[in-house]
Short mmCIF file of C-alpha atoms in Angstrom, two decimals:
data_model
loop_
_atom_site.label_atom_id
_atom_site.label_comp_id
_atom_site.label_asym_id
_atom_site.label_seq_id
_atom_site.Cartn_x
_atom_site.Cartn_y
_atom_site.Cartn_z
CA MET X 9 1.19 5.95 -21.17
CA ASP X 10 -2.51 5.37 -21.71
CA THR X 11 -2.85 3.23 -24.82
CA ASP X 12 -5.84 1.12 -23.75
CA LYS X 13 -7.81 2.38 -26.77
CA TRP X 14 -4.81 2.47 -29.12
CA LYS X 15 -4.83 -0.29 -31.69
CA ILE X 16 -2.44 -1.24 -34.47
CA SER X 17 -3.87 -0.29 -37.86
CA LYS X 18 -3.18 -2.14 -41.08
CA GLN X 19 -2.94 1.10 -43.05
CA LEU X 20 0.46 2.17 -41.71
CA PRO X 21 3.54 0.25 -40.57
CA LYS X 22 3.45 -0.51 -36.84
CA TYR X 23 6.61 1.44 -36.09
CA GLN X 24 5.23 4.53 -37.87
CA GLN X 25 2.06 4.47 -35.78
CA ILE X 26 4.19 4.27 -32.62
CA VAL X 27 6.26 7.20 -33.85
CA ASP X 28 3.07 9.22 -34.37
CA VAL X 29 1.74 8.41 -30.88
CA ILE X 30 5.02 9.39 -29.21
CA LYS X 31 5.32 12.54 -31.32
CA GLY X 32 1.81 13.46 -30.24
CA LYS X 33 2.69 13.09 -26.57
CA ILE X 34 5.81 15.21 -27.04
CA ALA X 35 3.99 17.87 -29.08
CA ASN X 36 1.09 18.35 -26.65
CA GLY X 37 3.35 18.55 -23.60
CA GLU X 38 2.48 15.21 -21.98
CA TRP X 39 6.15 14.27 -22.37
CA PRO X 40 7.96 17.60 -21.92
CA VAL X 41 11.58 18.28 -22.77
CA GLY X 42 13.83 16.64 -20.18
CA SER X 43 11.42 13.82 -19.32
CA LYS X 44 12.54 10.20 -19.43
CA ILE X 45 10.48 8.00 -21.74
CA PRO X 46 9.49 4.42 -20.83
CA SER X 47 11.97 1.61 -21.42
CA GLN X 48 11.93 -0.44 -24.64
CA ARG X 49 10.50 -3.38 -22.69
CA THR X 50 7.69 -1.25 -21.26
CA LEU X 51 6.89 0.28 -24.65
CA ALA X 52 6.83 -3.15 -26.31
CA LYS X 53 4.47 -4.40 -23.61
CA THR X 54 2.27 -1.30 -23.89
CA PHE X 55 1.95 -1.39 -27.67
CA VAL X 56 1.93 -5.22 -27.83
CA VAL X 57 4.75 -5.38 -30.40
CA ASN X 58 8.26 -6.82 -30.60
CA ARG X 59 11.16 -4.81 -29.23
CA SER X 60 12.60 -4.59 -32.73
CA THR X 61 9.55 -2.55 -33.76
CA ILE X 62 10.09 -0.22 -30.81
CA ILE X 63 13.80 0.18 -31.68
CA THR X 64 12.88 1.16 -35.25
CA ALA X 65 10.42 3.77 -33.97
CA LEU X 66 12.90 5.20 -31.47
CA ASP X 67 15.63 5.38 -34.12
CA GLU X 68 13.36 7.54 -36.28
CA LEU X 69 12.52 9.82 -33.35
CA MET X 70 16.23 10.17 -32.59
CA ALA X 71 16.91 11.00 -36.25
CA ASP X 72 14.26 13.73 -35.99
CA GLY X 73 16.10 15.19 -32.98
CA LEU X 74 13.21 14.65 -30.56
CA ILE X 75 14.77 12.08 -28.22
CA GLU X 76 18.26 11.10 -27.16
CA GLY X 77 19.70 8.06 -25.41
CA LYS X 78 22.04 8.56 -22.44
CA MET X 79 24.34 5.69 -21.55
CA GLY X 80 23.19 3.89 -18.41
CA MET X 81 20.37 6.36 -17.79
CA GLY X 82 17.72 5.76 -20.46
CA THR X 83 16.15 7.77 -23.28
CA PHE X 84 15.02 11.37 -22.81
CA VAL X 85 12.98 13.94 -24.68
CA VAL X 86 15.41 16.64 -25.83
CA ASN X 87 13.22 18.66 -28.20
CA ASN X 88 9.69 19.10 -29.40
CA THR X 89 8.34 20.56 -32.63
CA TRP X 90 8.41 24.06 -31.12
CA THR X 91 11.87 23.95 -29.56
CA LEU X 92 13.34 22.89 -32.88
CA LEU X 93 12.18 26.27 -34.20
CA ALA X 94 12.56 28.42 -31.07
CA THR X 95 15.65 30.31 -29.92
CA ASN X 96 14.88 30.10 -26.16
CA PRO X 97 14.59 26.66 -24.52
CA PRO X 98 11.41 25.75 -22.56
CA PRO X 99 11.46 25.19 -18.77
CA ASP X 100 13.20 21.98 -17.72
CA TRP X 101 10.45 20.18 -15.81
CA ASN X 102 12.91 17.44 -14.90
CA THR X 103 14.63 19.91 -12.56
CA TYR X 104 11.33 20.66 -10.84
CA LEU X 105 10.53 16.94 -10.49
CA LYS X 106 13.77 16.37 -8.59
CA SER X 107 13.18 19.39 -6.35
CA GLY X 108 9.85 18.35 -4.78
CA LEU X 109 9.65 17.48 -1.09
CA TYR X 110 8.22 14.02 -1.67
CA GLN X 111 10.74 11.32 -2.48
CA PRO X 112 9.75 9.02 -5.34
CA SER X 113 8.72 5.47 -4.51
CA GLN X 114 11.19 2.70 -5.20
CA ALA X 115 11.15 1.73 -8.88
CA ILE X 116 9.83 -1.74 -8.08
CA VAL X 117 7.05 -0.24 -5.91
CA GLN X 118 6.03 2.03 -8.78
CA GLU X 119 5.92 -0.99 -11.09
CA ILE X 120 3.81 -2.95 -8.62
CA ASN X 121 1.40 -0.01 -8.21
CA LYS X 122 0.89 0.13 -11.98
CA ASP X 123 0.54 -3.64 -12.41
CA GLU X 124 -2.03 -3.97 -9.62
CA SER X 125 -4.63 -2.57 -12.03
CA ASN X 126 -3.78 -5.22 -14.65
CA LYS X 127 -6.66 -7.71 -14.59
CA ARG X 128 -4.67 -10.23 -16.63
CA LEU X 129 -2.25 -10.83 -13.73
CA ILE X 130 -2.70 -13.16 -10.77
CA GLN X 131 -2.62 -10.63 -7.95
CA LEU X 132 -0.74 -12.30 -5.09
CA SER X 133 0.56 -8.88 -4.07
CA LYS X 134 -2.64 -6.97 -3.47
CA GLY X 135 -3.56 -5.96 0.10
CA GLU X 136 -7.23 -5.60 -0.72
CA LEU X 137 -10.34 -7.76 -0.45
CA SER X 138 -11.54 -9.52 -3.58
CA SER X 139 -14.47 -8.03 -5.46
CA ASP X 140 -16.19 -11.39 -4.82
CA ILE X 141 -16.36 -10.46 -1.13
CA PHE X 142 -17.54 -6.89 -1.68
CA PRO X 143 -21.14 -6.51 -0.36
CA LEU X 144 -22.57 -4.83 -3.46
CA ASP X 145 -26.24 -5.32 -2.57
CA LYS X 146 -25.77 -4.00 0.94
CA MET X 147 -23.73 -1.06 -0.35
CA LYS X 148 -26.57 -0.18 -2.73
CA LEU X 149 -29.00 -0.37 0.20
CA VAL X 150 -26.81 1.90 2.31
CA MET X 151 -26.39 4.36 -0.56
CA GLN X 152 -30.16 4.45 -1.02
CA ARG X 153 -30.68 5.22 2.67
CA VAL X 154 -28.07 7.95 2.51
CA THR X 155 -29.56 9.62 -0.57
CA GLU X 156 -33.06 9.51 0.93
CA LYS X 157 -31.84 11.47 3.96
CA MET X 158 -29.38 13.68 2.10
CA GLY X 159 -29.69 17.43 1.93
CA ILE X 160 -27.39 20.01 0.42
CA LEU X 161 -23.75 18.87 0.66
CA GLY X 162 -21.26 21.36 1.98
CA TYR X 163 -17.95 21.33 3.85
CA GLU X 164 -18.04 19.24 7.02
CA GLU X 165 -16.74 20.18 10.45
CA PRO X 166 -12.94 20.22 10.65
CA LYS X 167 -12.90 16.91 12.57
CA GLY X 168 -15.40 15.29 10.23
CA PHE X 169 -19.11 14.46 9.97
CA LEU X 170 -20.39 14.39 13.57
CA PRO X 171 -22.73 11.36 13.19
CA LEU X 172 -19.76 9.38 11.83
CA ARG X 173 -17.58 10.40 14.76
CA GLN X 174 -20.40 9.44 17.13
CA ALA X 175 -20.73 6.04 15.44
CA LEU X 176 -16.96 5.55 15.70
CA SER X 177 -17.01 6.55 19.36
CA ASN X 178 -19.51 3.72 19.96
CA TYR X 179 -17.55 1.32 17.76
CA VAL X 180 -14.14 1.77 19.43
CA LYS X 181 -15.82 1.35 22.82
CA THR X 182 -16.51 -2.28 21.83
CA ILE X 183 -12.75 -2.89 21.63
CA GLY X 184 -11.99 -1.13 24.92
CA ILE X 185 -11.23 2.41 23.76
CA GLU X 186 -13.04 5.27 25.50
CA ALA X 187 -13.09 8.18 23.06
CA SER X 188 -15.63 10.96 22.70
CA PRO X 189 -16.42 12.29 19.20
CA SER X 190 -14.28 15.36 19.96
CA SER X 191 -11.16 13.18 20.23
CA ILE X 192 -11.72 11.53 16.82
CA LEU X 193 -10.59 12.93 13.46
CA ILE X 194 -11.90 11.58 10.16
CA VAL X 195 -9.17 11.23 7.54
CA SER X 196 -8.96 10.02 3.94
CA GLY X 197 -7.57 6.60 4.78
CA ALA X 198 -4.80 5.57 7.17
CA LEU X 199 -2.10 6.93 4.86
CA GLN X 200 -3.39 10.47 5.30
CA ALA X 201 -3.29 9.92 9.05
CA LEU X 202 0.45 9.22 8.79
CA GLN X 203 0.97 12.23 6.52
CA LEU X 204 -0.78 14.56 8.97
CA ILE X 205 1.19 13.19 11.91
CA SER X 206 4.50 13.52 10.04
CA VAL X 207 4.00 17.19 9.15
CA GLY X 208 1.94 18.25 12.18
CA LEU X 209 3.55 16.64 15.22
CA LEU X 210 7.14 15.65 14.46
CA HIS X 211 10.28 17.75 14.31
CA ARG X 212 12.26 17.55 11.09
CA GLY X 213 15.05 15.08 11.79
CA SER X 214 12.96 13.05 14.24
CA THR X 215 13.33 9.28 14.49
CA VAL X 216 10.46 6.93 13.70
CA LEU X 217 11.00 3.58 15.40
CA LEU X 218 9.16 0.68 13.78
CA GLU X 219 9.17 -3.03 13.16
CA GLN X 220 11.63 -4.31 10.59
CA PRO X 221 10.39 -5.44 8.13
CA SER X 222 7.45 -3.05 7.85
CA TYR X 223 5.01 -1.73 5.28
CA LEU X 224 6.19 1.78 6.07
CA TYR X 225 9.53 1.10 4.37
CA SER X 226 7.76 0.83 1.01
CA LEU X 227 6.45 4.39 1.46
CA HIS X 228 8.31 7.67 1.85
CA VAL X 229 5.68 9.50 3.86
CA PHE X 230 7.98 10.09 6.86
CA GLN X 231 11.27 10.34 4.98
CA SER X 232 9.82 13.03 2.72
CA ALA X 233 9.05 15.03 5.85
CA GLY X 234 12.68 14.72 6.94
CA MET X 235 12.31 11.81 9.36
CA LYS X 236 14.68 8.89 9.90
CA LEU X 237 13.33 5.33 10.04
CA THR X 238 14.98 3.01 12.55
CA GLY X 239 14.03 -0.67 12.50
CA LEU X 240 13.43 -2.78 15.59
CA PRO X 241 13.61 -6.61 15.56
CA MET X 242 10.58 -8.84 16.01
CA ASP X 243 9.85 -12.36 17.16
CA LYS X 244 6.67 -14.41 16.84
CA GLN X 245 4.98 -12.32 19.54
CA GLY X 246 5.71 -9.02 17.81
CA LEU X 247 8.08 -6.10 18.26
CA LEU X 248 10.80 -6.56 20.92
CA PRO X 249 10.51 -3.62 23.37
CA GLU X 250 13.96 -4.16 24.94
CA PHE X 251 15.57 -2.65 21.84
CA ILE X 252 13.70 0.65 22.16
CA ALA X 253 15.93 2.31 24.75
CA ALA X 254 19.10 1.58 22.77
CA GLN X 255 17.64 3.17 19.63
CA ARG X 256 15.98 6.11 21.36
CA THR X 257 17.71 9.40 20.55
CA GLN X 258 16.79 12.88 21.74
CA GLN X 259 13.81 13.59 23.97
CA ASN X 260 10.68 14.67 22.06
CA LYS X 261 12.32 13.71 18.78
CA ALA X 262 11.12 10.15 18.35
CA ILE X 263 7.88 8.25 17.92
CA LEU X 264 7.06 4.54 17.63
CA TYR X 265 4.98 3.22 14.72
CA SER X 266 3.56 -0.30 15.07
CA ILE X 267 1.04 -2.63 13.40
CA PRO X 268 0.26 -4.98 16.31
CA CYS X 269 -2.63 -6.86 14.64
CA PHE X 270 -1.71 -9.11 11.69
CA HIS X 271 1.34 -7.09 10.88
CA ASN X 272 2.08 -6.05 7.32
CA PRO X 273 4.03 -7.84 5.83
CA THR X 274 4.71 -10.66 8.31
CA GLY X 275 1.16 -11.37 9.51
CA ILE X 276 2.38 -11.51 13.14
CA LEU X 277 -0.19 -10.87 15.89
CA MET X 278 1.32 -9.13 18.92
CA SER X 279 0.53 -11.08 22.09
CA GLU X 280 -1.29 -9.72 25.14
CA GLU X 281 1.88 -9.87 27.26
CA ARG X 282 3.97 -8.12 24.60
CA ARG X 283 1.44 -5.28 24.32
CA GLN X 284 1.58 -4.65 28.05
CA GLU X 285 5.38 -4.74 28.01
CA LEU X 286 5.57 -2.40 25.00
CA LEU X 287 3.23 0.17 26.51
CA GLN X 288 5.13 0.10 29.81
CA VAL X 289 8.48 0.68 28.08
CA CYS X 290 7.07 3.53 25.98
CA GLU X 291 5.57 5.19 29.05
CA GLU X 292 8.92 4.94 30.86
CA GLU X 293 10.71 6.37 27.83
CA ARG X 294 8.01 9.01 27.26
CA LEU X 295 7.83 7.72 23.71
CA PRO X 296 4.52 8.36 21.89
CA ILE X 297 3.02 5.55 19.80
CA ILE X 298 1.20 5.43 16.48
CA GLU X 299 -0.92 2.26 16.61
CA ASP X 300 -1.94 1.27 13.07
CA ASP X 301 -4.82 -1.13 13.67
CA ILE X 302 -6.41 -1.35 10.23
CA TYR X 303 -6.34 -5.18 10.11
CA ARG X 304 -7.87 -5.76 13.58
CA GLU X 305 -11.27 -6.99 12.42
CA LEU X 306 -9.81 -9.51 9.96
CA TRP X 307 -9.19 -12.27 12.51
CA THR X 308 -9.82 -15.85 11.41
CA SER X 309 -9.23 -17.78 14.66
CA GLU X 310 -10.33 -15.63 17.57
CA PRO X 311 -10.50 -11.90 18.33
CA PRO X 312 -7.08 -10.32 18.92
CA PRO X 313 -6.02 -8.78 22.25
CA ALA X 314 -7.30 -5.31 23.11
CA PRO X 315 -5.53 -2.41 21.36
CA LEU X 316 -2.64 -0.59 22.98
CA LYS X 317 -4.94 2.43 23.03
CA ALA X 318 -7.39 0.54 25.27
CA ARG X 319 -4.65 0.39 27.96
CA ASP X 320 -3.49 3.96 27.41
CA ARG X 321 -4.25 6.08 30.46
CA HIS X 322 -1.85 8.95 29.76
CA GLY X 323 -2.49 9.88 26.13
CA HIS X 324 0.60 8.09 24.79
CA VAL X 325 -1.12 6.41 21.85
CA LEU X 326 -2.51 7.78 18.59
CA TYR X 327 -4.87 5.11 17.29
CA VAL X 328 -5.37 4.78 13.52
CA GLY X 329 -8.24 2.81 11.98
CA SER X 330 -9.76 2.50 8.53
CA LEU X 331 -12.52 0.93 6.43
CA SER X 332 -10.16 0.41 3.49
CA LYS X 333 -9.13 -3.14 4.39
CA THR X 334 -12.45 -4.36 5.76
CA LEU X 335 -15.09 -2.69 3.58
CA SER X 336 -13.94 -0.54 0.67
CA PRO X 337 -10.72 1.31 -0.15
CA GLY X 338 -12.77 3.48 -2.51
CA LEU X 339 -14.58 5.17 0.37
CA ARG X 340 -11.25 6.63 1.58
CA ILE X 341 -12.44 6.71 5.19
CA GLY X 342 -10.10 6.34 8.13
CA TRP X 343 -9.79 7.87 11.59
CA ILE X 344 -7.36 8.95 14.27
CA VAL X 345 -8.19 8.67 17.97
CA GLY X 346 -6.01 10.70 20.31
CA PRO X 347 -5.80 13.45 22.94
CA GLU X 348 -8.07 16.37 22.04
CA PRO X 349 -5.24 18.95 21.64
CA VAL X 350 -3.52 16.60 19.18
CA ILE X 351 -6.74 16.00 17.26
CA GLU X 352 -7.34 19.77 17.12
CA ARG X 353 -3.87 20.30 15.68
CA LEU X 354 -4.24 17.54 13.09
CA SER X 355 -7.74 18.67 12.08
CA ASP X 356 -6.41 22.17 11.42
CA ILE X 357 -3.70 20.75 9.15
CA LYS X 358 -6.23 18.54 7.37
CA MET X 359 -8.39 21.59 6.65
CA GLN X 360 -5.33 23.29 5.17
CA THR X 361 -4.67 20.19 3.08
CA ASP X 362 -8.04 19.22 1.60
CA TYR X 363 -10.78 21.01 3.59
CA GLY X 364 -12.20 17.72 4.79
CA SER X 365 -12.97 14.21 3.54
CA GLY X 366 -15.85 13.67 1.12
CA SER X 367 -19.30 14.28 2.57
CA ILE X 368 -20.97 11.36 0.79
CA SER X 369 -18.29 8.86 1.84
CA GLN X 370 -18.58 10.00 5.45
CA ARG X 371 -22.36 9.58 5.42
CA VAL X 372 -22.08 6.13 3.83
CA ALA X 373 -19.56 5.07 6.49
CA ALA X 374 -21.77 6.43 9.27
CA GLU X 375 -24.74 4.42 7.97
CA TRP X 376 -22.70 1.21 7.78
CA LEU X 377 -21.50 1.60 11.37
CA ALA X 378 -24.65 2.94 13.02
CA SER X 379 -27.06 0.48 11.34
CA GLY X 380 -25.24 -2.65 12.51
CA LEU X 381 -24.66 -3.76 8.91
CA TYR X 382 -20.89 -3.41 9.35
CA ASP X 383 -20.74 -5.96 12.19
CA GLN X 384 -22.91 -8.40 10.22
CA TYR X 385 -20.76 -8.01 7.14
CA LEU X 386 -17.51 -8.60 9.05
CA THR X 387 -18.71 -12.09 9.97
CA SER X 388 -18.91 -13.06 6.29
CA VAL X 389 -15.52 -11.42 5.57
CA ARG X 390 -13.87 -13.56 8.23
CA GLU X 391 -15.49 -16.69 6.82
CA GLN X 392 -14.22 -15.89 3.33
CA LEU X 393 -10.70 -15.08 4.54
CA THR X 394 -10.62 -18.34 6.49
CA ILE X 395 -11.41 -20.29 3.29
CA ARG X 396 -8.84 -18.34 1.28
CA LYS X 397 -6.12 -18.77 3.87
CA LYS X 398 -6.79 -22.54 4.00
CA VAL X 399 -6.49 -22.80 0.21
CA ALA X 400 -3.21 -20.83 0.25
CA ILE X 401 -1.71 -22.94 3.04
CA GLU X 402 -2.74 -26.20 1.34
CA ALA X 403 -1.16 -25.02 -1.92
CA LEU X 404 2.03 -24.03 -0.12
CA GLU X 405 2.20 -27.42 1.60
CA THR X 406 1.61 -29.20 -1.72
CA TYR X 407 4.01 -27.26 -3.92
CA MET X 408 6.51 -25.38 -1.74
CA SER X 409 7.11 -27.33 1.45
CA ASP X 410 10.64 -28.23 0.31
CA VAL X 411 11.60 -24.75 -0.95
CA ALA X 412 10.01 -22.32 1.54
CA THR X 413 9.03 -21.86 5.17
CA TRP X 414 6.20 -19.83 6.66
CA ASP X 415 4.01 -19.34 9.73
CA VAL X 416 0.23 -19.61 9.50
CA PRO X 417 -1.25 -16.21 10.45
CA ASP X 418 -4.26 -15.86 12.76
CA GLY X 419 -5.84 -13.26 10.51
CA GLY X 420 -5.20 -10.44 8.07
CA PHE X 421 -4.28 -10.85 4.40
CA PHE X 422 -0.68 -12.00 4.34
CA ILE X 423 1.64 -14.98 4.58
CA TRP X 424 5.34 -14.14 4.91
CA LEU X 425 7.34 -16.65 2.87
CA LYS X 426 11.02 -17.32 3.35
CA ILE X 427 12.27 -18.93 0.14
CA ASN X 428 15.28 -21.22 0.13
CA ALA X 429 16.79 -20.73 -3.31
CA LYS X 430 19.81 -19.16 -5.01
CA LEU X 431 17.59 -16.62 -6.69
CA SER X 432 17.74 -12.84 -6.54
CA THR X 433 14.68 -10.83 -5.57
CA LYS X 434 14.64 -9.09 -8.94
CA GLU X 435 14.95 -12.39 -10.81
CA LEU X 436 12.06 -13.95 -8.90
CA PHE X 437 9.88 -10.86 -9.38
CA ASN X 438 10.56 -10.69 -13.13
CA LYS X 439 10.14 -14.42 -13.75
CA ALA X 440 6.85 -14.41 -11.84
CA LEU X 441 5.68 -11.42 -13.87
CA GLN X 442 6.51 -13.28 -17.08
CA LYS X 443 4.12 -15.99 -15.86
CA ARG X 444 1.55 -13.24 -15.17
CA ILE X 445 1.94 -13.39 -11.39
CA LEU X 446 2.46 -10.20 -9.36
CA LEU X 447 4.41 -10.55 -6.11
CA ASN X 448 5.57 -8.20 -3.36
CA PRO X 449 9.24 -9.01 -2.65
CA GLY X 450 10.55 -8.62 0.88
CA THR X 451 13.10 -6.00 -0.12
CA ILE X 452 10.44 -3.28 -0.38
CA TYR X 453 9.80 -3.77 3.35
CA ALA X 454 13.52 -3.45 4.19
CA GLN X 455 13.99 -7.17 4.67
CA GLU X 456 17.76 -7.05 4.30
CA SER X 457 18.73 -10.73 4.45
CA GLY X 458 17.29 -13.79 2.73
CA LEU X 459 14.70 -14.08 -0.03
CA TYR X 460 11.20 -13.23 1.23
CA VAL X 461 7.83 -12.69 -0.41
CA ARG X 462 4.66 -11.21 1.05
CA LEU X 463 1.90 -13.43 -0.32
CA SER X 464 -1.66 -12.11 -0.20
CA TYR X 465 -4.61 -14.52 -0.23
CA ALA X 466 -7.23 -11.75 0.01
CA TYR X 467 -7.67 -10.63 -3.59
CA ALA X 468 -7.00 -13.42 -6.12
CA SER X 469 -9.60 -16.11 -6.77
CA LEU X 470 -9.17 -19.52 -5.15
CA LEU X 471 -8.07 -21.01 -8.47
CA GLU X 472 -5.60 -18.18 -9.00
CA ILE X 473 -4.15 -18.62 -5.51
CA ARG X 474 -3.45 -22.29 -6.19
CA GLU X 475 -2.10 -21.68 -9.69
CA GLY X 476 0.03 -18.71 -8.63
CA ILE X 477 1.68 -20.70 -5.84
CA ARG X 478 2.22 -23.68 -8.18
CA GLN X 479 3.91 -21.46 -10.76
CA MET X 480 6.07 -19.83 -8.08
CA ALA X 481 7.23 -23.28 -7.01
CA ILE X 482 8.17 -24.14 -10.60
CA ILE X 483 10.24 -20.93 -10.89
CA ILE X 484 12.07 -21.72 -7.65
CA GLN X 485 12.62 -25.39 -8.52
CA ASP X 486 13.97 -24.44 -11.95
CA SER X 487 16.39 -21.97 -10.39
CA ARG X 488 17.65 -24.62 -7.96
CA SER X 489 18.15 -27.06 -10.85
CA ASP X 490 20.06 -24.43 -12.81
CA TYR X 491 22.25 -23.70 -9.77
CA LEU X 492 23.04 -27.39 -9.15
CA SER X 493 23.93 -27.95 -12.81
CA MET X 494 26.48 -25.11 -12.84
#
């Protein structure tokens, strides 16, 4: 519900104004018959009132026959001003919502997605660079250069703006990947790359092997396409290849997805030896690989080992990159590097999906890469991330050394915390939110045992990082005290 501009008036009782707002949403079809309305807690938070005020408003709406509470399920819209008069009921949109191909995100993931736009919260969840790091002046310069050279904007080639693909061909060569522009597809971020692969290359019912925990578990991009996710264990060097054969099912019905550089959520960097071993096993098993390398350039100690794709001599690896983590998620620019027949197939599906990524974004990305500004900028990003990581580690050592364990990552955005407390994931998440701290609990990454948190040091300010970790420690210490006093 968008109530950013909605304010309580002194002319009418608060509950009556809430009734009027909700009636308006029901009457104009924003909340159709059959839809579930937000919880009392959410409504109270949205309207900035006590829950008793919300209960009074809902009671009046129920008395009017517009909404109805269902035990254990919530409150639903059952009528609107027209259906109260009409003889034929309107379409039940709730039925359509349940029939779509895409599975809904987990409830906690949906809540996190909404709260990540709340500027009042300390964002220890956000996998995005802080606005303090964003190179605004350089972006303005690049935009000026682009507009000076810009002509009429039309649809781009199916594989994307050729100068951008040429710039990417030169860029990936610096990390050991030989790829001509014809074997590169421009996509709208790495997520679209995964969507195209799931619908364009995989059989329904295929198995996607991946690290467990993994970022992919918080999405339903593969499951919605009818795929099965099968987790593989990790150690401090990355995914353990010896478990692949045991989990491999039918030929041509499996693919491996991996984040070898500064893995999300654990921050693990796959070693040189492990990469060689993994590629060898996958070649023996004839198992294709999706290498998600979007965090590669965010190293803070030394450059990571060469990508799996750099060692790929038989077209086993589809390489996914993006500017979303390093430069700007708002550009929505990513890329896939792979065998030309695969790229042709995926580019055809992309044209069916959106007819190509935005022309201006592609030109801006091309200018960043071709001008050398991108390489210069990455140096400052690494310096900033090094400072932020140091602050986070110092705060953890000061406040949480007796209640949590962690490894110091060599780059990326994340520290994977294992918390030693008799505290449920939901309880920790809610108590942190009450203190205006947003966390990503390990359960959304399919971390099945123990209490884990993915802590991001990339977005919050240095003061917020320290304060957020201090407040987390208080929550955990209080829970331990409560447990010992029972």
